[in-house]
Short mmCIF file of C-alpha atoms in Angstrom, two decimals:
data_model
loop_
_atom_site.label_atom_id
_atom_site.label_comp_id
_atom_site.label_asym_id
_atom_site.label_seq_id
_atom_site.Cartn_x
_atom_site.Cartn_y
_atom_site.Cartn_z
CA MET A 149 34.53 -42.15 120.02
CA THR A 150 31.58 -43.84 122.25
CA ARG A 151 28.75 -41.61 123.11
CA HIS A 152 29.82 -41.02 126.87
CA TRP A 153 33.21 -39.32 125.27
CA PHE A 154 32.46 -36.40 127.65
CA ALA A 155 31.94 -38.71 131.09
CA LEU A 156 34.36 -40.72 130.13
CA THR A 157 37.14 -37.81 129.61
CA MET A 158 35.62 -36.68 133.06
CA ARG A 159 36.74 -39.47 134.76
CA SER A 160 40.29 -39.91 133.16
CA ALA A 161 41.32 -36.62 134.55
CA GLY A 162 39.98 -37.25 137.61
CA GLN A 163 41.89 -40.40 138.37
CA ARG A 164 45.06 -38.38 137.18
CA VAL A 165 44.98 -35.82 139.79
CA PHE A 166 45.46 -38.28 142.55
CA ALA A 167 48.39 -39.93 140.59
CA ASP A 168 50.49 -36.92 141.78
CA ARG A 169 49.43 -37.40 145.25
CA ALA A 170 52.53 -34.83 146.17
CA ALA A 171 50.36 -31.62 144.02
CA VAL A 172 47.11 -33.09 146.05
CA LEU A 173 48.84 -33.00 149.23
CA VAL A 174 50.29 -29.31 148.52
CA LYS A 175 46.81 -28.39 147.65
CA LEU A 176 45.29 -29.60 150.48
CA THR A 177 48.14 -27.84 152.60
CA PHE A 178 47.38 -24.49 150.91
CA TYR A 179 43.49 -24.88 151.31
CA VAL A 180 44.16 -25.49 155.33
CA ILE A 181 46.23 -22.19 155.15
CA VAL A 182 43.78 -19.82 153.44
CA VAL A 183 41.35 -21.13 155.43
CA THR A 184 42.99 -20.21 158.98
CA ALA A 185 44.29 -16.85 157.36
CA ILE A 186 41.02 -15.54 156.12
CA GLY A 187 39.04 -17.52 158.65
CA SER A 188 41.32 -15.81 161.18
CA LEU A 189 40.53 -12.52 160.24
CA TRP A 190 37.05 -12.88 160.30
CA ARG A 191 36.98 -14.10 163.60
CA GLY A 192 39.20 -11.17 164.98
CA ALA A 193 36.68 -8.92 163.14
CA THR A 194 33.62 -10.59 164.80
CA ASP A 195 35.39 -9.98 168.39
CA SER A 196 35.64 -6.78 167.57
CA ASN A 197 32.03 -6.05 166.56
CA GLY A 198 30.33 -7.91 169.54
CA GLY A 199 30.02 -11.18 167.90
CA GLU A 200 28.61 -10.34 164.76
CA ILE A 201 28.60 -8.61 161.60
CA VAL A 202 25.90 -8.43 158.93
CA GLY A 203 23.84 -11.36 160.29
CA TYR A 204 27.31 -13.94 160.07
CA THR A 205 28.38 -15.08 163.58
CA ALA A 206 32.05 -15.89 163.78
CA ALA A 207 31.58 -19.64 163.69
CA ALA A 208 29.12 -18.97 160.07
CA LEU A 209 32.00 -16.90 159.01
CA PHE A 210 34.26 -19.80 159.29
CA TRP A 211 31.84 -22.06 157.22
CA TYR A 212 31.49 -19.65 154.88
CA VAL A 213 34.97 -19.16 154.32
CA ALA A 214 35.64 -22.76 154.26
CA THR A 215 32.98 -23.23 151.66
CA SER A 216 34.52 -20.22 149.50
CA GLU A 217 37.79 -21.28 149.58
CA ALA A 218 36.29 -25.25 148.74
CA ALA A 219 34.71 -23.94 145.39
CA ILE A 220 37.80 -22.40 144.40
CA VAL A 221 41.20 -23.93 145.77
CA PRO A 222 40.36 -26.89 143.61
CA LEU A 223 40.45 -25.47 140.32
CA THR A 224 43.51 -25.19 138.14
CA MET A 225 44.47 -21.00 139.71
CA ARG A 226 46.29 -20.27 135.89
CA MET A 227 43.74 -22.01 133.67
CA ILE A 228 42.74 -18.77 131.38
CA GLU A 229 46.54 -18.53 131.12
CA GLU A 230 47.03 -21.98 130.23
CA ILE A 231 44.55 -21.85 127.60
CA GLY A 232 45.21 -18.54 126.34
CA ASP A 233 48.90 -20.33 125.87
CA ASP A 234 47.48 -23.37 124.12
CA ILE A 235 45.71 -21.29 121.82
CA ALA A 236 48.35 -18.60 120.70
CA GLY A 237 50.73 -21.93 120.87
CA GLY A 238 48.76 -24.05 118.34
CA ALA A 239 47.86 -26.55 120.77
CA ILE A 240 43.77 -26.27 119.64
CA ALA A 241 44.66 -26.34 116.33
CA VAL A 242 45.95 -30.03 116.89
CA GLU A 243 42.87 -30.27 118.66
CA LEU A 244 40.57 -29.67 116.13
CA LEU A 245 42.19 -32.80 114.48
CA ARG A 246 40.11 -34.81 117.13
CA PRO A 247 36.64 -36.29 116.66
CA ALA A 248 35.34 -34.77 119.36
CA SER A 249 35.03 -30.86 120.54
CA VAL A 250 37.69 -28.67 121.54
CA LEU A 251 35.52 -27.25 123.85
CA GLY A 252 33.96 -30.48 125.12
CA VAL A 253 36.95 -32.16 125.66
CA ARG A 254 38.56 -29.11 127.48
CA LEU A 255 35.78 -28.70 129.65
CA ALA A 256 35.31 -32.13 130.45
CA THR A 257 38.94 -32.43 131.49
CA GLU A 258 38.89 -29.16 134.17
CA ILE A 259 35.12 -30.14 135.55
CA GLY A 260 36.68 -33.53 136.25
CA ARG A 261 39.71 -32.48 137.88
CA GLY A 262 37.84 -29.88 139.88
CA LEU A 263 34.77 -32.06 141.33
CA THR A 264 37.71 -35.04 142.07
CA ALA A 265 40.01 -32.42 144.00
CA LEU A 266 37.01 -31.00 145.76
CA ALA A 267 35.93 -34.25 147.48
CA PRO A 268 39.05 -34.42 149.72
CA ILE A 269 39.24 -30.50 149.96
CA ALA A 270 35.34 -30.39 151.23
CA VAL A 271 35.91 -32.91 153.82
CA ILE A 272 39.22 -31.43 155.01
CA GLY A 273 37.29 -27.94 155.27
CA ALA A 274 34.37 -29.62 157.09
CA VAL A 275 36.37 -31.25 159.81
CA LEU A 276 38.36 -28.01 159.77
CA ALA A 277 35.79 -25.86 160.36
CA ALA A 278 33.94 -28.47 162.93
CA VAL A 279 36.89 -28.72 165.44
CA THR A 280 37.79 -24.98 165.00
CA VAL A 281 33.95 -23.54 165.40
CA GLY A 282 31.86 -26.67 165.58
CA ALA A 283 28.81 -28.19 163.85
CA PRO A 284 27.42 -25.95 160.24
CA PRO A 285 24.83 -23.47 161.55
CA SER A 286 22.05 -25.64 159.60
CA ALA A 287 22.48 -29.13 158.63
CA LEU A 288 20.08 -28.32 155.46
CA GLY A 289 21.92 -25.41 154.37
CA ALA A 290 25.24 -27.44 155.05
CA ALA A 291 23.36 -30.56 152.53
CA LEU A 292 22.49 -27.85 149.95
CA ALA A 293 25.79 -26.70 149.79
CA ILE A 294 27.14 -29.60 148.30
CA PRO A 295 25.24 -29.30 145.12
CA ALA A 296 25.94 -25.76 145.17
CA LEU A 297 29.75 -26.57 145.34
CA VAL A 298 29.82 -28.66 142.39
CA LEU A 299 27.51 -25.71 140.33
CA ALA A 300 29.92 -23.35 141.29
CA ILE A 301 32.92 -25.56 139.85
CA THR A 302 31.04 -26.29 136.84
CA CYS A 303 29.96 -22.83 136.51
CA ASN A 304 33.69 -21.49 136.77
CA VAL A 305 35.00 -23.77 134.52
CA MET A 306 32.90 -22.31 131.66
CA ALA A 307 32.99 -19.04 132.42
CA GLN A 308 36.89 -19.05 132.42
CA HIS A 309 36.48 -20.79 128.97
CA ALA A 310 34.73 -18.20 127.66
CA VAL A 311 36.92 -15.25 129.10
CA ALA A 312 40.29 -17.04 127.91
CA ALA A 313 38.83 -17.68 124.04
CA ALA A 314 39.83 -14.04 124.12
CA ALA A 315 43.18 -15.46 122.85
CA PHE A 316 41.86 -16.21 119.35
CA TRP A 317 41.73 -12.58 118.99
CA VAL A 318 43.89 -10.96 121.12
CA ARG A 319 47.76 -11.34 121.48
CA ASP A 320 48.12 -11.00 124.97
CA ALA A 321 45.80 -12.18 126.96
CA ARG A 322 46.92 -15.00 129.60
CA SER A 323 47.38 -11.65 132.27
CA VAL A 324 43.60 -11.76 132.39
CA TRP A 325 43.52 -14.47 135.23
CA PHE A 326 44.38 -12.26 137.83
CA ILE A 327 41.78 -9.90 136.97
CA TYR A 328 39.31 -12.79 136.62
CA TYR A 329 40.19 -13.76 139.97
CA LYS A 330 40.04 -10.78 141.78
CA CYS A 331 36.68 -10.35 140.44
CA VAL A 332 35.94 -13.59 142.40
CA PHE A 333 37.53 -12.71 145.49
CA VAL A 334 36.01 -9.27 146.15
CA VAL A 335 32.46 -9.26 143.75
CA GLY A 336 32.22 -13.23 143.97
CA GLY A 337 32.58 -13.28 147.87
CA MET A 338 35.43 -15.74 148.57
CA LEU A 339 37.08 -13.22 150.76
CA LEU A 340 33.73 -11.84 151.90
CA PRO A 341 30.47 -12.23 152.26
CA LEU A 342 28.18 -10.03 149.73
CA GLN A 343 26.64 -8.24 152.67
CA VAL A 344 29.59 -6.88 153.80
CA LEU A 345 29.96 -4.73 150.30
CA PRO A 346 28.62 -1.32 150.35
CA ASP A 347 25.14 -1.17 149.15
CA TRP A 348 25.93 -0.03 145.71
CA LEU A 349 28.42 -2.55 144.91
CA GLN A 350 26.15 -5.27 146.34
CA SER A 351 23.76 -4.39 143.58
CA VAL A 352 26.74 -5.01 141.15
CA ALA A 353 27.85 -8.07 142.77
CA PHE A 354 24.72 -9.57 142.73
CA ALA A 355 24.21 -8.93 139.10
CA LEU A 356 27.28 -11.04 138.03
CA PRO A 357 28.07 -14.28 137.26
CA PHE A 358 30.80 -14.50 139.96
CA SER A 359 28.73 -14.73 142.77
CA ALA A 360 27.32 -18.28 141.55
CA MET A 361 31.14 -19.50 142.18
CA ALA A 362 32.05 -18.72 145.38
CA TYR A 363 29.16 -16.97 147.75
CA ALA A 364 26.41 -19.07 146.82
CA PRO A 365 27.89 -22.42 148.46
CA ALA A 366 29.09 -20.67 151.37
CA ARG A 367 25.97 -18.59 152.23
CA LEU A 368 24.57 -21.73 152.37
CA ALA A 369 26.93 -23.64 154.06
CA SER A 370 26.84 -20.28 156.63
CA GLY A 371 23.72 -21.79 157.83
CA HIS A 372 21.16 -19.21 155.55
CA VAL A 373 19.12 -22.06 153.94
CA GLU A 374 18.21 -20.24 150.52
CA PRO A 375 17.58 -23.06 147.82
CA TRP A 376 16.67 -20.25 145.22
CA LEU A 377 20.57 -20.08 145.12
CA LEU A 378 20.89 -22.56 143.16
CA LEU A 379 18.55 -21.81 140.52
CA VAL A 380 20.75 -18.50 140.52
CA GLN A 381 23.54 -21.00 139.89
CA LEU A 382 21.68 -22.57 137.51
CA GLY A 383 21.19 -20.11 135.14
CA TRP A 384 24.77 -18.81 135.31
CA LEU A 385 25.88 -22.13 134.65
CA GLY A 386 23.69 -21.89 131.07
CA VAL A 387 25.09 -18.36 130.43
CA ALA A 388 28.60 -19.18 131.06
CA GLY A 389 28.15 -22.63 128.91
CA LEU A 390 26.42 -21.17 126.01
CA ALA A 391 28.94 -17.97 126.33
CA ALA A 392 31.84 -20.65 125.54
CA TRP A 393 30.91 -22.24 122.92
CA ALA A 394 29.91 -19.13 121.37
CA ALA A 395 33.21 -17.88 122.10
CA PHE A 396 34.98 -21.22 121.21
CA SER A 397 32.67 -21.97 117.89
CA ALA A 398 34.09 -18.32 116.83
CA GLY A 399 37.76 -18.56 117.37
CA GLN A 400 37.71 -21.65 116.04
CA ARG A 401 36.53 -20.64 112.58
CA ARG A 402 38.96 -17.87 113.13
CA LEU A 403 41.72 -20.31 113.17
CA GLN A 404 40.87 -22.47 110.40
CA VAL A 405 40.53 -19.25 108.17
CA VAL A 406 43.64 -17.72 109.05
CA GLY A 407 45.59 -20.99 109.78
CA GLY A 408 46.25 -21.05 113.20
CA MET B 204 84.68 -9.43 136.94
CA SER B 205 82.27 -10.93 139.29
CA ALA B 206 80.67 -7.74 139.78
CA ARG B 207 80.96 -6.86 135.98
CA GLY B 208 79.43 -9.96 134.96
CA ILE B 209 76.61 -10.11 137.67
CA ALA B 210 75.76 -5.98 136.17
CA ALA B 211 75.82 -7.26 132.28
CA THR B 212 73.57 -10.19 133.32
CA ILE B 213 71.26 -7.45 135.14
CA GLY B 214 71.24 -5.69 131.80
CA SER B 215 70.55 -8.52 129.68
CA ALA B 216 67.92 -9.55 131.83
CA PHE B 217 66.24 -6.08 131.88
CA ALA B 218 66.66 -6.18 127.75
CA GLU B 219 64.59 -9.51 127.48
CA VAL B 220 61.81 -8.46 129.91
CA ARG B 221 61.20 -5.06 128.16
CA SER B 222 61.71 -6.53 124.77
CA ASN B 223 58.45 -6.72 123.68
CA ARG B 224 57.25 -3.19 124.89
CA ALA B 225 53.09 -3.72 124.70
CA SER B 226 53.30 -6.60 126.77
CA PHE B 227 55.29 -5.21 129.34
CA LEU B 228 53.11 -2.37 129.84
CA THR B 229 50.06 -4.68 129.74
CA GLN B 230 50.92 -7.13 132.33
CA VAL B 231 52.56 -3.89 134.56
CA THR B 232 48.85 -2.53 134.05
CA VAL B 233 47.23 -5.80 134.91
CA MET B 234 49.08 -6.25 138.36
CA VAL B 235 48.47 -2.58 139.37
CA LEU B 236 44.74 -3.45 138.68
CA ASN B 237 45.09 -6.95 140.74
CA ASP B 238 46.94 -4.71 143.54
CA ALA B 239 44.00 -2.14 143.38
CA ALA B 240 41.42 -5.03 143.98
CA TRP B 241 43.65 -5.82 147.50
CA VAL B 242 43.37 -2.14 148.59
CA VAL B 243 39.38 -1.87 147.39
CA PHE B 244 39.10 -5.10 149.73
CA TRP B 245 40.72 -4.11 152.49
CA ALA B 246 38.91 -0.85 152.40
CA ILE B 247 35.56 -2.39 152.28
CA PHE B 248 36.48 -4.40 155.11
CA PHE B 249 37.73 -1.71 157.43
CA ASP B 250 34.74 0.16 156.62
CA ARG B 251 32.51 -2.29 157.76
CA VAL B 252 34.64 -3.91 161.22
CA GLY B 253 36.32 -0.95 162.09
CA SER B 254 39.57 -1.72 163.01
CA VAL B 255 41.06 -5.75 164.18
CA ARG B 256 43.29 -6.23 167.30
CA GLY B 257 45.14 -2.35 166.50
CA TRP B 258 44.97 -2.95 162.97
CA ASP B 259 43.15 -0.21 160.88
CA ARG B 260 42.54 0.56 157.07
CA ASP B 261 45.83 3.05 157.32
CA ARG B 262 48.24 0.50 158.89
CA VAL B 263 46.68 -2.20 156.41
CA LEU B 264 47.78 0.08 153.74
CA THR B 265 51.28 1.00 154.98
CA LEU B 266 51.42 -3.02 155.50
CA LEU B 267 50.38 -3.71 151.59
CA ALA B 268 52.84 -0.70 150.62
CA VAL B 269 55.65 -2.25 152.01
CA PHE B 270 54.53 -5.95 151.00
CA MET B 271 53.92 -4.94 147.28
CA THR B 272 57.56 -3.12 147.02
CA GLY B 273 59.41 -5.78 148.78
CA ALA B 274 58.09 -9.10 147.96
CA GLY B 275 56.99 -7.39 143.98
CA ALA B 276 61.04 -6.27 143.69
CA VAL B 277 61.81 -9.77 144.52
CA LEU B 278 59.74 -11.62 142.05
CA ALA B 279 60.18 -8.71 139.56
CA LEU B 280 64.16 -8.46 139.86
CA LEU B 281 64.64 -11.89 140.60
CA ALA B 282 62.29 -14.17 139.55
CA ASN B 283 64.47 -17.11 139.68
CA ALA B 284 64.42 -16.90 143.33
CA ARG B 285 60.95 -18.90 143.12
CA ARG B 286 62.75 -21.45 140.72
CA VAL B 287 65.80 -22.11 142.76
CA GLY B 288 64.00 -25.60 143.65
CA LYS B 289 62.89 -26.65 140.25
CA LEU B 290 66.47 -25.20 138.59
CA ALA B 291 67.90 -27.43 140.88
CA ALA B 292 65.69 -30.48 141.05
CA ASP B 293 66.00 -30.54 136.93
CA GLY B 294 69.42 -30.08 136.49
CA GLU B 295 69.22 -27.04 134.85
CA LEU B 296 72.40 -25.13 136.50
CA ASP B 297 74.86 -26.17 134.28
CA ALA B 298 75.51 -23.01 132.63
CA ALA B 299 75.65 -21.21 136.24
CA LEU B 300 78.29 -23.33 137.24
CA ALA B 301 80.59 -22.87 134.23
CA LEU B 302 80.84 -18.68 134.48
CA PRO B 303 83.57 -17.24 136.23
CA ILE B 304 80.58 -15.27 138.70
CA ARG B 305 78.98 -16.92 141.95
CA PRO B 306 76.22 -19.11 140.83
CA LEU B 307 73.95 -17.96 143.17
CA ALA B 308 74.06 -14.36 142.19
CA TYR B 309 74.11 -15.39 138.47
CA VAL B 310 70.82 -17.48 139.01
CA LEU B 311 68.63 -14.80 141.11
CA VAL B 312 69.42 -12.00 138.20
CA ARG B 313 69.11 -14.01 135.15
CA ARG B 314 65.42 -13.70 134.76
CA MET B 315 63.24 -10.99 135.66
CA ASP B 316 59.44 -10.89 135.65
CA ALA B 317 57.42 -8.35 134.13
CA ILE B 318 54.08 -8.25 136.03
CA ASN B 319 55.70 -7.89 139.28
CA PHE B 320 57.27 -4.67 138.10
CA GLY B 321 53.59 -3.79 138.39
CA ASP B 322 53.40 -4.36 142.53
CA VAL B 323 56.28 -2.46 142.49
CA VAL B 324 55.20 0.32 140.89
CA PHE B 325 51.74 0.12 142.88
CA GLY B 326 53.66 -0.63 146.47
CA VAL B 327 55.57 2.76 146.10
CA PHE B 328 52.20 4.69 144.75
CA LEU B 329 50.02 3.53 148.05
CA PHE B 330 52.90 4.04 149.88
CA VAL B 331 53.08 8.69 148.63
CA VAL B 332 49.36 8.08 148.86
CA VAL B 333 49.01 6.80 151.95
CA GLY B 334 50.92 8.06 154.66
CA ASP B 335 53.03 11.57 154.97
CA LEU B 336 56.36 11.99 153.32
CA SER B 337 58.64 12.96 155.73
CA PRO B 338 62.46 12.25 155.45
CA GLY B 339 62.63 10.02 158.35
CA ARG B 340 59.35 7.98 157.63
CA VAL B 341 60.68 7.53 153.45
CA ALA B 342 63.63 6.56 155.16
CA SER B 343 61.82 3.71 157.42
CA PHE B 344 60.11 2.33 154.30
CA VAL B 345 63.31 2.01 152.18
CA LEU B 346 64.81 0.31 155.41
CA ALA B 347 61.59 -2.30 155.55
CA VAL B 348 61.65 -2.48 151.71
CA ALA B 349 65.29 -3.88 152.05
CA THR B 350 64.93 -6.28 154.26
CA SER B 351 61.34 -7.34 153.56
CA PHE B 352 63.16 -8.14 150.12
CA VAL B 353 66.17 -9.67 151.90
CA VAL B 354 64.32 -11.97 154.07
CA LEU B 355 61.99 -12.89 151.04
CA THR B 356 64.96 -13.56 148.31
CA GLY B 357 66.77 -15.70 151.67
CA PHE B 358 63.71 -17.82 152.73
CA LEU B 359 63.10 -18.41 148.48
CA VAL B 360 66.93 -20.04 148.15
CA THR B 361 66.76 -21.54 151.27
CA VAL B 362 63.55 -23.71 150.74
CA GLY B 363 64.45 -24.22 147.24
CA SER B 364 67.59 -25.41 148.20
CA ILE B 365 65.67 -28.79 149.94
CA ALA B 366 65.19 -29.71 146.13
CA PHE B 367 69.09 -30.41 146.05
CA TYR B 368 68.06 -33.35 148.63
CA ALA B 369 64.50 -34.03 148.03
CA GLY B 370 65.03 -34.07 143.94
CA LYS B 371 61.75 -32.50 143.83
CA GLY B 372 61.15 -28.63 143.43
CA GLU B 373 57.30 -28.44 144.92
CA ALA B 374 58.84 -27.04 148.39
CA GLY B 375 59.68 -23.82 146.91
CA ASP B 376 56.96 -23.17 144.97
CA PHE B 377 54.98 -24.11 148.24
CA GLY B 378 56.79 -22.22 150.71
CA LEU B 379 56.43 -19.15 148.29
CA HIS B 380 52.53 -19.21 148.17
CA ALA B 381 52.39 -19.80 151.73
CA VAL B 382 54.62 -16.94 152.86
CA LEU B 383 53.21 -14.64 150.35
CA LEU B 384 49.41 -15.69 151.83
CA PHE B 385 50.38 -14.81 155.18
CA ALA B 386 52.17 -11.82 154.89
CA SER B 387 49.26 -10.15 153.15
CA TYR B 388 47.33 -10.20 155.98
CA PRO B 389 47.91 -8.03 159.45
CA ILE B 390 49.94 -10.55 161.66
CA ASP B 391 48.15 -9.63 164.88
CA ILE B 392 45.15 -11.82 163.61
CA PHE B 393 47.05 -14.79 164.26
CA SER B 394 47.62 -16.27 167.56
CA GLY B 395 49.49 -19.35 169.25
CA GLY B 396 51.57 -21.77 167.27
CA THR B 397 50.76 -20.03 164.04
CA LYS B 398 51.76 -16.79 165.09
CA LEU B 399 55.07 -18.40 166.21
CA LEU B 400 55.73 -20.05 162.88
CA LEU B 401 55.15 -16.50 161.42
CA TYR B 402 57.92 -14.92 163.05
CA THR B 403 60.12 -18.17 162.12
CA ALA B 404 60.32 -20.78 160.31
CA LEU B 405 57.81 -18.83 157.69
CA PRO B 406 59.28 -15.21 158.08
CA ALA B 407 55.52 -13.87 156.67
CA ALA B 408 56.13 -11.16 160.01
CA PHE B 409 59.77 -9.95 158.97
CA ILE B 410 58.25 -9.32 155.22
CA SER B 411 55.29 -7.28 155.71
CA GLY B 412 54.12 -7.03 159.46
CA VAL B 413 56.98 -6.00 161.36
CA PRO B 414 58.58 -3.73 158.76
CA ALA B 415 55.16 -2.06 158.36
CA SER B 416 55.21 -1.23 161.69
CA VAL B 417 58.66 0.46 161.65
CA VAL B 418 57.63 2.72 158.90
CA ASP B 419 54.41 3.48 161.15
CA ASP B 420 56.13 4.08 164.58
CA PHE B 421 59.56 3.45 164.30
CA ASP B 422 61.67 1.88 166.95
CA LEU B 423 65.16 1.20 166.91
CA THR B 424 65.21 -1.95 168.81
CA ARG B 425 62.40 -3.33 166.22
CA ALA B 426 64.05 -2.02 163.34
CA VAL B 427 67.67 -3.76 164.35
CA ALA B 428 65.82 -7.02 165.34
CA MET B 429 64.44 -6.77 161.71
CA VAL B 430 68.24 -5.76 159.91
CA GLY B 431 69.41 -9.03 162.46
CA VAL B 432 66.83 -11.02 160.41
CA ALA B 433 67.31 -10.29 157.75
CA CYS B 434 71.13 -10.93 157.65
CA PHE B 435 70.45 -14.47 159.13
CA PHE B 436 68.02 -14.86 156.10
CA ALA B 437 70.65 -14.07 153.91
CA LEU B 438 73.45 -15.91 155.23
CA ALA B 439 71.23 -18.90 155.47
CA GLY B 440 70.10 -19.05 151.63
CA ALA B 441 73.55 -18.58 150.74
CA VAL B 442 74.96 -21.73 153.10
CA SER B 443 72.15 -23.85 152.17
CA PHE B 444 72.42 -22.85 148.36
CA ARG B 445 75.97 -23.96 148.47
CA ALA B 446 75.94 -27.11 150.48
CA GLY B 447 73.28 -27.97 148.18
CA LEU B 448 75.38 -27.37 145.32
CA LYS B 449 77.51 -30.46 146.45
CA ARG B 450 74.91 -32.69 145.55
CA TYR B 451 73.82 -31.11 142.58
CA ALA B 452 73.71 -33.70 139.60
CA SER B 453 73.93 -32.20 136.06
CA GLY B 454 70.53 -32.76 133.84
CA SER B 455 72.61 -32.12 130.80
CA VAL B 456 70.07 -29.60 130.00
CA TRP B 457 71.93 -26.71 128.39
CA THR B 458 69.87 -23.39 129.51
CA ARG B 459 70.81 -20.62 130.31
CA ALA B 460 69.25 -21.10 133.78
#
């Protein structure tokens, strides 16, 4: 194992993304469909509300949706379920034999895959938004959205591993991914800006990590230049990473004790 | 024989899906919570924006009730409808061809999916909670769910059958996700070519929007058109599967489909 195994694993996972071009095409088309659907909904909503909702114009909302979806679509949707299956099926026990961290290799693979898929999706999203509603509301906001997207995907992958580690203890934790993603959709701001939520739910949403996974880059891309959102993402990234590490360490110890 | 065979297959599929009762109940509960999150989203949305192109909270909740019940029933009871493309592409239909039952009917009823029973439970619950339960409205709801069920099944079988020719099952999977996504939004937010597509090749309008409008405000012409579209997709599914079978190549995989 070289010292750079994490980077190598990421690169190799990224290369595998483009090996299956049909899957990339399906993902891109699906992304365009989702952005079209939700973008149409918000355009209809702003039309009915004098052209603006909670400080967002129709154009800002379209950029918001294009970015929030770009933060989610590149990822493996059923990652939690797949990790749960691997834990329950014994694949993790086999991975323990490798001279590298089980969690580290898995994180590198998923982050590499996610960031590679993000590149074409972000380009298509920017073109789609530019063609549909014009240039981004703020060039600086759009520029800040790029690192925010990278942080969002990384944070999401780590959080999903932390949640999926429940499968070390619970027999059937696979369906949890439904609930996880609904949290990302609503309190994470994927479907709607958090300012749309009622005040009490807004406070809850801002206190949860899900906003770092969709809201932060989308808020920046929609013209709100708030660089502190990147710091919030970094904070949640640290928390999610620590949680994943702690959960996998404890889970692996349990596997070794019980016998897998 | 065929009807008895189908009934026996349904019985065995149901026994299989509920063999692990704890897992069955967990999955149903998770899906109910998942669907409840959609209701929360729409409630928050309409609370903030009022109405959008004639759609308000109550109309969208009716749409969701029809959509969740109809589409949920397809994915729960005919779980293989979404896998027709993969089964065809991977040559896994051998077992279905050797039985004295129509292959498509057998394949469709062979598997059930526990998690989507949650959609059916929540869809019916939503309908009971949202509107009045007059006999006419209940009858409209049953008709709407039935047509939604048939349209989605026919559509999934049709796009899945593309795999007999293309050799790959992605079209079915993609068709499923696209049609379900569009069907979960009010149809009138779309315009131009997208709207035309949703009334034709990607019939999301006939899976949720049109049936929901029949429940809200019954119109005989619309109801007849809706049933006609359902018949068309049922026929399209049956014909495309039968035509595709002529090109089927066994994968020598003896599964129970």
